[in-house]
PDB file of C-alpha atoms and ligand atoms in Angstrom:
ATOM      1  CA  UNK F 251      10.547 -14.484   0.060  1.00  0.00           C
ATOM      2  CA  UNK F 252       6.765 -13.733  -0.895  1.00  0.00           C
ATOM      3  CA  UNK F 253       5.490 -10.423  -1.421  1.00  0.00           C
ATOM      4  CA  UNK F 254       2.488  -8.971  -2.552  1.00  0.00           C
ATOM      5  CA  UNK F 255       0.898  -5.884  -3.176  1.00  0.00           C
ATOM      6  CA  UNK F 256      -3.195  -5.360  -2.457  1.00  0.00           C
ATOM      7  CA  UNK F 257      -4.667  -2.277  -2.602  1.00  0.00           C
ATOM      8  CA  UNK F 258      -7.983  -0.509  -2.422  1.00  0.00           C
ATOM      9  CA  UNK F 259      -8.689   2.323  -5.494  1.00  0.00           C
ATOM     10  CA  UNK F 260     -12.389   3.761  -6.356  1.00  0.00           C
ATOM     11  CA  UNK F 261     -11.474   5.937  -8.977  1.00  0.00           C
ATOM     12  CA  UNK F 262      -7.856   4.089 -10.511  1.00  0.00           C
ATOM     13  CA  UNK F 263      -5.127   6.664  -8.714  1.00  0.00           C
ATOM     14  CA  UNK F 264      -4.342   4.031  -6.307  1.00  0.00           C
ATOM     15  CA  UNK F 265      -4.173   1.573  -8.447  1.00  0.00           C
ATOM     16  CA  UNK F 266      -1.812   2.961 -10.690  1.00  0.00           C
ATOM     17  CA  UNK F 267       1.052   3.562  -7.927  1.00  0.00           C
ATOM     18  CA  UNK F 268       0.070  -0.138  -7.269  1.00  0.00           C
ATOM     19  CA  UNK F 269       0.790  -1.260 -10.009  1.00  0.00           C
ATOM     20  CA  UNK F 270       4.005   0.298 -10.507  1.00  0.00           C
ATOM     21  CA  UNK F 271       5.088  -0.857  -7.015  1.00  0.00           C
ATOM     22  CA  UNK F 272       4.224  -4.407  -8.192  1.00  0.00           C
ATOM     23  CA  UNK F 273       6.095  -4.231 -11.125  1.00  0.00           C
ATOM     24  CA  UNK F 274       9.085  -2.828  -9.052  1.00  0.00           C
ATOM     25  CA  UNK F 275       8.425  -5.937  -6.911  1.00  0.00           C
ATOM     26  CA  UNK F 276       8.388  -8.066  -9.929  1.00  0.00           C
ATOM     27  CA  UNK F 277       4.608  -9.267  -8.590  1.00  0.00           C
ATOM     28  CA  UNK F 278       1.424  -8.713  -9.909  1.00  0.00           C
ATOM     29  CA  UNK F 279      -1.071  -6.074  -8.094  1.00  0.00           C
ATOM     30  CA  UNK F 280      -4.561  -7.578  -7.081  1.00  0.00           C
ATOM     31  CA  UNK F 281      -7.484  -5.383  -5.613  1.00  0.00           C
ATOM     32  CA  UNK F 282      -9.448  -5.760  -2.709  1.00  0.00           C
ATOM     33  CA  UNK F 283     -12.505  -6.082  -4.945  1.00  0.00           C
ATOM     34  CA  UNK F 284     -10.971  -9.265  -5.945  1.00  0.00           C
ATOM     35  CA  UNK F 285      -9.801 -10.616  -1.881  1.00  0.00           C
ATOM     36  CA  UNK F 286     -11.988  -9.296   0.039  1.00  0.00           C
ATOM     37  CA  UNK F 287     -10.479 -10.997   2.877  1.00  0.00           C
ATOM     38  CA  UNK F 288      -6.581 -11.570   3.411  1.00  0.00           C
ATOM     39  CA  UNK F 289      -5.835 -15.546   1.667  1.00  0.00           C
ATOM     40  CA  UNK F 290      -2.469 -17.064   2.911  1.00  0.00           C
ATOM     41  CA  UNK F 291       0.365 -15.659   4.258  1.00  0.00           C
ATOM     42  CA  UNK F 292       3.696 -13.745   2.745  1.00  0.00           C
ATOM     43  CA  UNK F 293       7.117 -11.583   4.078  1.00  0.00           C
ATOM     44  CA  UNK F 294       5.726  -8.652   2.807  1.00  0.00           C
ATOM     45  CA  UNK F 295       2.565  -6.975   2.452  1.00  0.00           C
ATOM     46  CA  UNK F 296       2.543  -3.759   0.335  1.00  0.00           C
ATOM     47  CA  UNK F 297      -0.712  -2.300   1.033  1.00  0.00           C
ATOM     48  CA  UNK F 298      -2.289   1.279   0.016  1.00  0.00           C
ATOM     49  CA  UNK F 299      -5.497   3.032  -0.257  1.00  0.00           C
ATOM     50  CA  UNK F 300      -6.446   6.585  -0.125  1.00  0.00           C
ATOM     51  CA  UNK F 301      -9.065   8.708   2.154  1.00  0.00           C
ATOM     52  CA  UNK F 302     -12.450   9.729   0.915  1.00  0.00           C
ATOM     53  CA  UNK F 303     -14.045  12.430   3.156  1.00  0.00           C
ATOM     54  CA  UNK F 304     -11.222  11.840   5.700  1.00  0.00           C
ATOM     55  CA  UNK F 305     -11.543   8.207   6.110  1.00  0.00           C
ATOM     56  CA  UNK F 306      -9.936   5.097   4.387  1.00  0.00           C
ATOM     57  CA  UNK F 307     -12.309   2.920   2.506  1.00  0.00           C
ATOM     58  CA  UNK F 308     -14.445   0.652   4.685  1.00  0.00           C
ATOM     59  CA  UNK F 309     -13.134  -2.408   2.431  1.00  0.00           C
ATOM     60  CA  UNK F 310      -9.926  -1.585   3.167  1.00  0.00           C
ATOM     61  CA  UNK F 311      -9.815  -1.060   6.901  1.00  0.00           C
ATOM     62  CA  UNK F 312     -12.030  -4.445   6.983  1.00  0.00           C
ATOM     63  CA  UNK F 313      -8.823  -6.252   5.504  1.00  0.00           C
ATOM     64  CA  UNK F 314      -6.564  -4.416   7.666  1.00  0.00           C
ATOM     65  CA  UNK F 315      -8.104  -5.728  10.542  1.00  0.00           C
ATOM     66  CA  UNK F 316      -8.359  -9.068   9.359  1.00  0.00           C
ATOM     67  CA  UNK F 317      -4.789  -9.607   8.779  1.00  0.00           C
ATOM     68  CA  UNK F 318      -2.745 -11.241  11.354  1.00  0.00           C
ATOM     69  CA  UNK F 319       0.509 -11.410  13.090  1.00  0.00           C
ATOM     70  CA  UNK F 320       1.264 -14.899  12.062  1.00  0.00           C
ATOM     71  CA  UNK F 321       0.478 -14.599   8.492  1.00  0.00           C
ATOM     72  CA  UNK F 322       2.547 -11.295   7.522  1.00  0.00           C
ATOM     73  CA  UNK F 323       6.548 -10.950   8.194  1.00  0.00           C
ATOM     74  CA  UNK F 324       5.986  -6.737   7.949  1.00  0.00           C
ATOM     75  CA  UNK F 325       3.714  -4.333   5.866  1.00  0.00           C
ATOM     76  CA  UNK F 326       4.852  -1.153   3.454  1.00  0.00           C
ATOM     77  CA  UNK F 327       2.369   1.183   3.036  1.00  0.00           C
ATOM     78  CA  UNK F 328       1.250   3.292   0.074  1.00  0.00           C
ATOM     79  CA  UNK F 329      -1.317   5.973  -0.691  1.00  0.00           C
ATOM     80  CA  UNK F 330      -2.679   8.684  -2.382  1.00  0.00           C
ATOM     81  CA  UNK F 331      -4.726  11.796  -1.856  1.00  0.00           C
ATOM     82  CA  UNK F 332      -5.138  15.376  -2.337  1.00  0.00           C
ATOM     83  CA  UNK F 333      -3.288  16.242   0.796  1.00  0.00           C
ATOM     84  CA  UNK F 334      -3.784  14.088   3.426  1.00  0.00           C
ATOM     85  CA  UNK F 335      -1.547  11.168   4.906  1.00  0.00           C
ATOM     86  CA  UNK F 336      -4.585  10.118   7.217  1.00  0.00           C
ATOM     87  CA  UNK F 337      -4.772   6.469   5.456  1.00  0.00           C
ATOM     88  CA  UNK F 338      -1.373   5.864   6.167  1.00  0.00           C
ATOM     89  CA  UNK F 339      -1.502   6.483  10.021  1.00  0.00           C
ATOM     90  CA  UNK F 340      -4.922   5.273   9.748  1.00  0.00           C
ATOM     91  CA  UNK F 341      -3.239   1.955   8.720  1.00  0.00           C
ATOM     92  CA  UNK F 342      -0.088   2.228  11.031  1.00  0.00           C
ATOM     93  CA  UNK F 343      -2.331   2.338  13.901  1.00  0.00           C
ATOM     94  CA  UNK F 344      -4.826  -0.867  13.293  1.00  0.00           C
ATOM     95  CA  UNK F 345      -0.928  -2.804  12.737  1.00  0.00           C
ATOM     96  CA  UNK F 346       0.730  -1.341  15.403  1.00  0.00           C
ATOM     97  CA  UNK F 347      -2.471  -2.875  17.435  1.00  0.00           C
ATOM     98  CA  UNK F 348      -1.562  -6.120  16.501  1.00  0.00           C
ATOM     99  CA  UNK F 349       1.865  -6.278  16.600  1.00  0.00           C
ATOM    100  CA  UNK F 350       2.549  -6.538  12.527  1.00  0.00           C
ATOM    101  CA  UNK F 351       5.425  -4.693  11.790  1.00  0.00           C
ATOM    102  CA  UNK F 352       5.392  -1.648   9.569  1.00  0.00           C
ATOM    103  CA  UNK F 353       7.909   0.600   7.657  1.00  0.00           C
ATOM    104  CA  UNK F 354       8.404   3.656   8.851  1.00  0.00           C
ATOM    105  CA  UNK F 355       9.095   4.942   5.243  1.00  0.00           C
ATOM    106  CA  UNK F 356       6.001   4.915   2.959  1.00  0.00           C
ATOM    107  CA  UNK F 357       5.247   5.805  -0.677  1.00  0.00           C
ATOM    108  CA  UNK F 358       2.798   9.070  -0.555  1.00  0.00           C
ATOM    109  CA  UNK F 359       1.711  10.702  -4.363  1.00  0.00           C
ATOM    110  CA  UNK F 360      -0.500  13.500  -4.873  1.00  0.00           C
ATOM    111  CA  UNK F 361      -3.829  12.553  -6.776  1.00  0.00           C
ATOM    112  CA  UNK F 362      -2.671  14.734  -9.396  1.00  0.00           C
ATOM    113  CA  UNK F 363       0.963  13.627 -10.027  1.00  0.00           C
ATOM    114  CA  UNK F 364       0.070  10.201 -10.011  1.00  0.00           C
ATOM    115  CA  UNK F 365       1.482   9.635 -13.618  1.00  0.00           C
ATOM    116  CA  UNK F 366       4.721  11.283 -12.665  1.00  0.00           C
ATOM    117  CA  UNK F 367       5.196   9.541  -9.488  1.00  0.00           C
ATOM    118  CA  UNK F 368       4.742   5.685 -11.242  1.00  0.00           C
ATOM    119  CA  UNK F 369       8.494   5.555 -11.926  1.00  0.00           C
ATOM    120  CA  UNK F 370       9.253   6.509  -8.367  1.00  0.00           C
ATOM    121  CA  UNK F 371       6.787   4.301  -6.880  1.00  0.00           C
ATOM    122  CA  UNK F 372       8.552   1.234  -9.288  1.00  0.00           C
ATOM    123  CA  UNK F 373      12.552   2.405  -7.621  1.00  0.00           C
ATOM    124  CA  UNK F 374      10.193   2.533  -4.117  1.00  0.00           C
ATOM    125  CA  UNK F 375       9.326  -0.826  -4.321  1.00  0.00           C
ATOM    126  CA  UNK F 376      12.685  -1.684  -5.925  1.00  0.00           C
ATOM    127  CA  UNK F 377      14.412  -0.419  -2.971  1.00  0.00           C
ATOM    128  CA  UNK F 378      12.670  -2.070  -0.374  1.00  0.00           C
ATOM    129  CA  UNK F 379      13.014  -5.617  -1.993  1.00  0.00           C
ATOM    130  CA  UNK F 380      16.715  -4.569  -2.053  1.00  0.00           C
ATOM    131  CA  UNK F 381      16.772  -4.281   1.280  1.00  0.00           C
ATOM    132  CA  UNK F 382      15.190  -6.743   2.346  1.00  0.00           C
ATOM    133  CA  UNK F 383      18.220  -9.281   0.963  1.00  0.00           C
ATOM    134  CA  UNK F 384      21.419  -7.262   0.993  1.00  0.00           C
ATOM    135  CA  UNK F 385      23.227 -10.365   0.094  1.00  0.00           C
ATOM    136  CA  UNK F 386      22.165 -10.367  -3.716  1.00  0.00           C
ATOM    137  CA  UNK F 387      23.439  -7.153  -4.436  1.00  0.00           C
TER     138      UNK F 387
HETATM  139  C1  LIG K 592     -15.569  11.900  -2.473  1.00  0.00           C
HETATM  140  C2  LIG K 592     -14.092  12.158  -2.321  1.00  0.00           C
HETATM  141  C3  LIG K 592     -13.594  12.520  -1.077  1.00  0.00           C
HETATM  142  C4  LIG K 592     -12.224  12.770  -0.905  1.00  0.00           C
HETATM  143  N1  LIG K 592     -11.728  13.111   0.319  1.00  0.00           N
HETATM  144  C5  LIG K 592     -10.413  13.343   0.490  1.00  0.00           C
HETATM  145  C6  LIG K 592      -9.902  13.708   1.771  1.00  0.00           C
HETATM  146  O1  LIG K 592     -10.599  13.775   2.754  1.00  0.00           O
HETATM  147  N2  LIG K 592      -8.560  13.977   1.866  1.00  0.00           N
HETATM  148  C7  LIG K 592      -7.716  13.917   0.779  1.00  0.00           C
HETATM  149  O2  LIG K 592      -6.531  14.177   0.923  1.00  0.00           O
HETATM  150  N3  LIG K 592      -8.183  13.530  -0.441  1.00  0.00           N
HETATM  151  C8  LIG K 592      -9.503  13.264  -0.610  1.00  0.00           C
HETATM  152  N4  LIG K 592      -9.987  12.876  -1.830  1.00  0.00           N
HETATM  153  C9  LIG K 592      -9.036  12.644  -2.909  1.00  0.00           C
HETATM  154  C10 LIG K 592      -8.760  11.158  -3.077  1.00  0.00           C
HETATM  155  O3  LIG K 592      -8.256  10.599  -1.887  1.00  0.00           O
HETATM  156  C11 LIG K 592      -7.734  10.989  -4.207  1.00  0.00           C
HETATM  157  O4  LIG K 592      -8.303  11.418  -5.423  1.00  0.00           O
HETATM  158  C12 LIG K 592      -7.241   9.576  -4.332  1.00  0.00           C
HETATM  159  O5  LIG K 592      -6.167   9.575  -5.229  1.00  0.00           O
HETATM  160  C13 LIG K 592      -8.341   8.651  -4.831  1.00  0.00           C
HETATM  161  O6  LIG K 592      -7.794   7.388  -4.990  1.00  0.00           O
HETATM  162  P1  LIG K 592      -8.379   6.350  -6.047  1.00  0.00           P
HETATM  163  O7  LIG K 592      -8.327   7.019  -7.400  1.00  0.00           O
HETATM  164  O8  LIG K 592      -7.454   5.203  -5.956  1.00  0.00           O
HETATM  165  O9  LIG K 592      -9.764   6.043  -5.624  1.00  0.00           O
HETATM  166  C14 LIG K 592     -11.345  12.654  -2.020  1.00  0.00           C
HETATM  167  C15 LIG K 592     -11.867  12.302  -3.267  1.00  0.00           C
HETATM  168  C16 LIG K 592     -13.223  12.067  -3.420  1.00  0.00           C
HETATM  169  C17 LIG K 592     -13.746  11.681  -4.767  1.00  0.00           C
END
């Protein structure tokens, strides 16, 4: 089972909750900065970002779209803001376009309870790698 967990963050919020849902995951957390464009394939994608001025990052819609069906078994998506959930169905949308599966459930923290949520984001990502094989529980 291969997971990993990208993420876009200008300001580190983002990439906090990332990299507490990577270490839930038991994976390490790697920016878009650093893959630009999607490399390989995996089972599950956890991918987040968060709006500025109502839209997602350019960098990150870029990779969205450049992901495909045959590379990625489903996507779990993550974000934060000061209110809005835009990036999220922002995201759902370009996937649902192509057919990639997507949790329904997603991890949403407030940009300023971002050090409070980390330990929820880590049982988050804990959970859904539970899930994902009952059979080792
Ligand atoms: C220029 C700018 C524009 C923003 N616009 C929005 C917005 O439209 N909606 C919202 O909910 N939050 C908005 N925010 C808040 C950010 O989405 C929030 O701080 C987020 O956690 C930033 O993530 P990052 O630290 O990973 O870059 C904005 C922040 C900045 C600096």
């Amino acid at each position: 089972m291969e997971i990993k967990v990208r993420y876009f963050s200008k300001f580190g919020r983002t990439e906090r909750i990332a990299r507490a849902i990577a270490e839930g995951a038991g994976v390490t957390a790697v920016s878009l900065l650093d893959e630009k464009a999607p490399q390989g394939s995996c089972d599950v994608l956890f991918l987040g970002g968060a709006p500025y001025a109502n839209v997602m990052a350019p960098e990150l819609r870029a990779y969205a779209e450049a992901l495909t069906k045959e590379s990625i078994g489903k996507v779990v998506l993550f974000t934060t803001a000061c209110w809005s959930h835009r990036t999220v169905k922002g995201l759902k949308k370009i996937f649902q376009g192509k057919g990639i599966p997507v949790d329904d459930e997603y991890f949403y923290a407030q940009m300023l309870r971002v050090k409070d949520k980390e330990p929820d984001a880590r049982a988050f990502a804990e959970k859904t790698v539970r899930n994902l094989s009952p059979e080792q529980e």
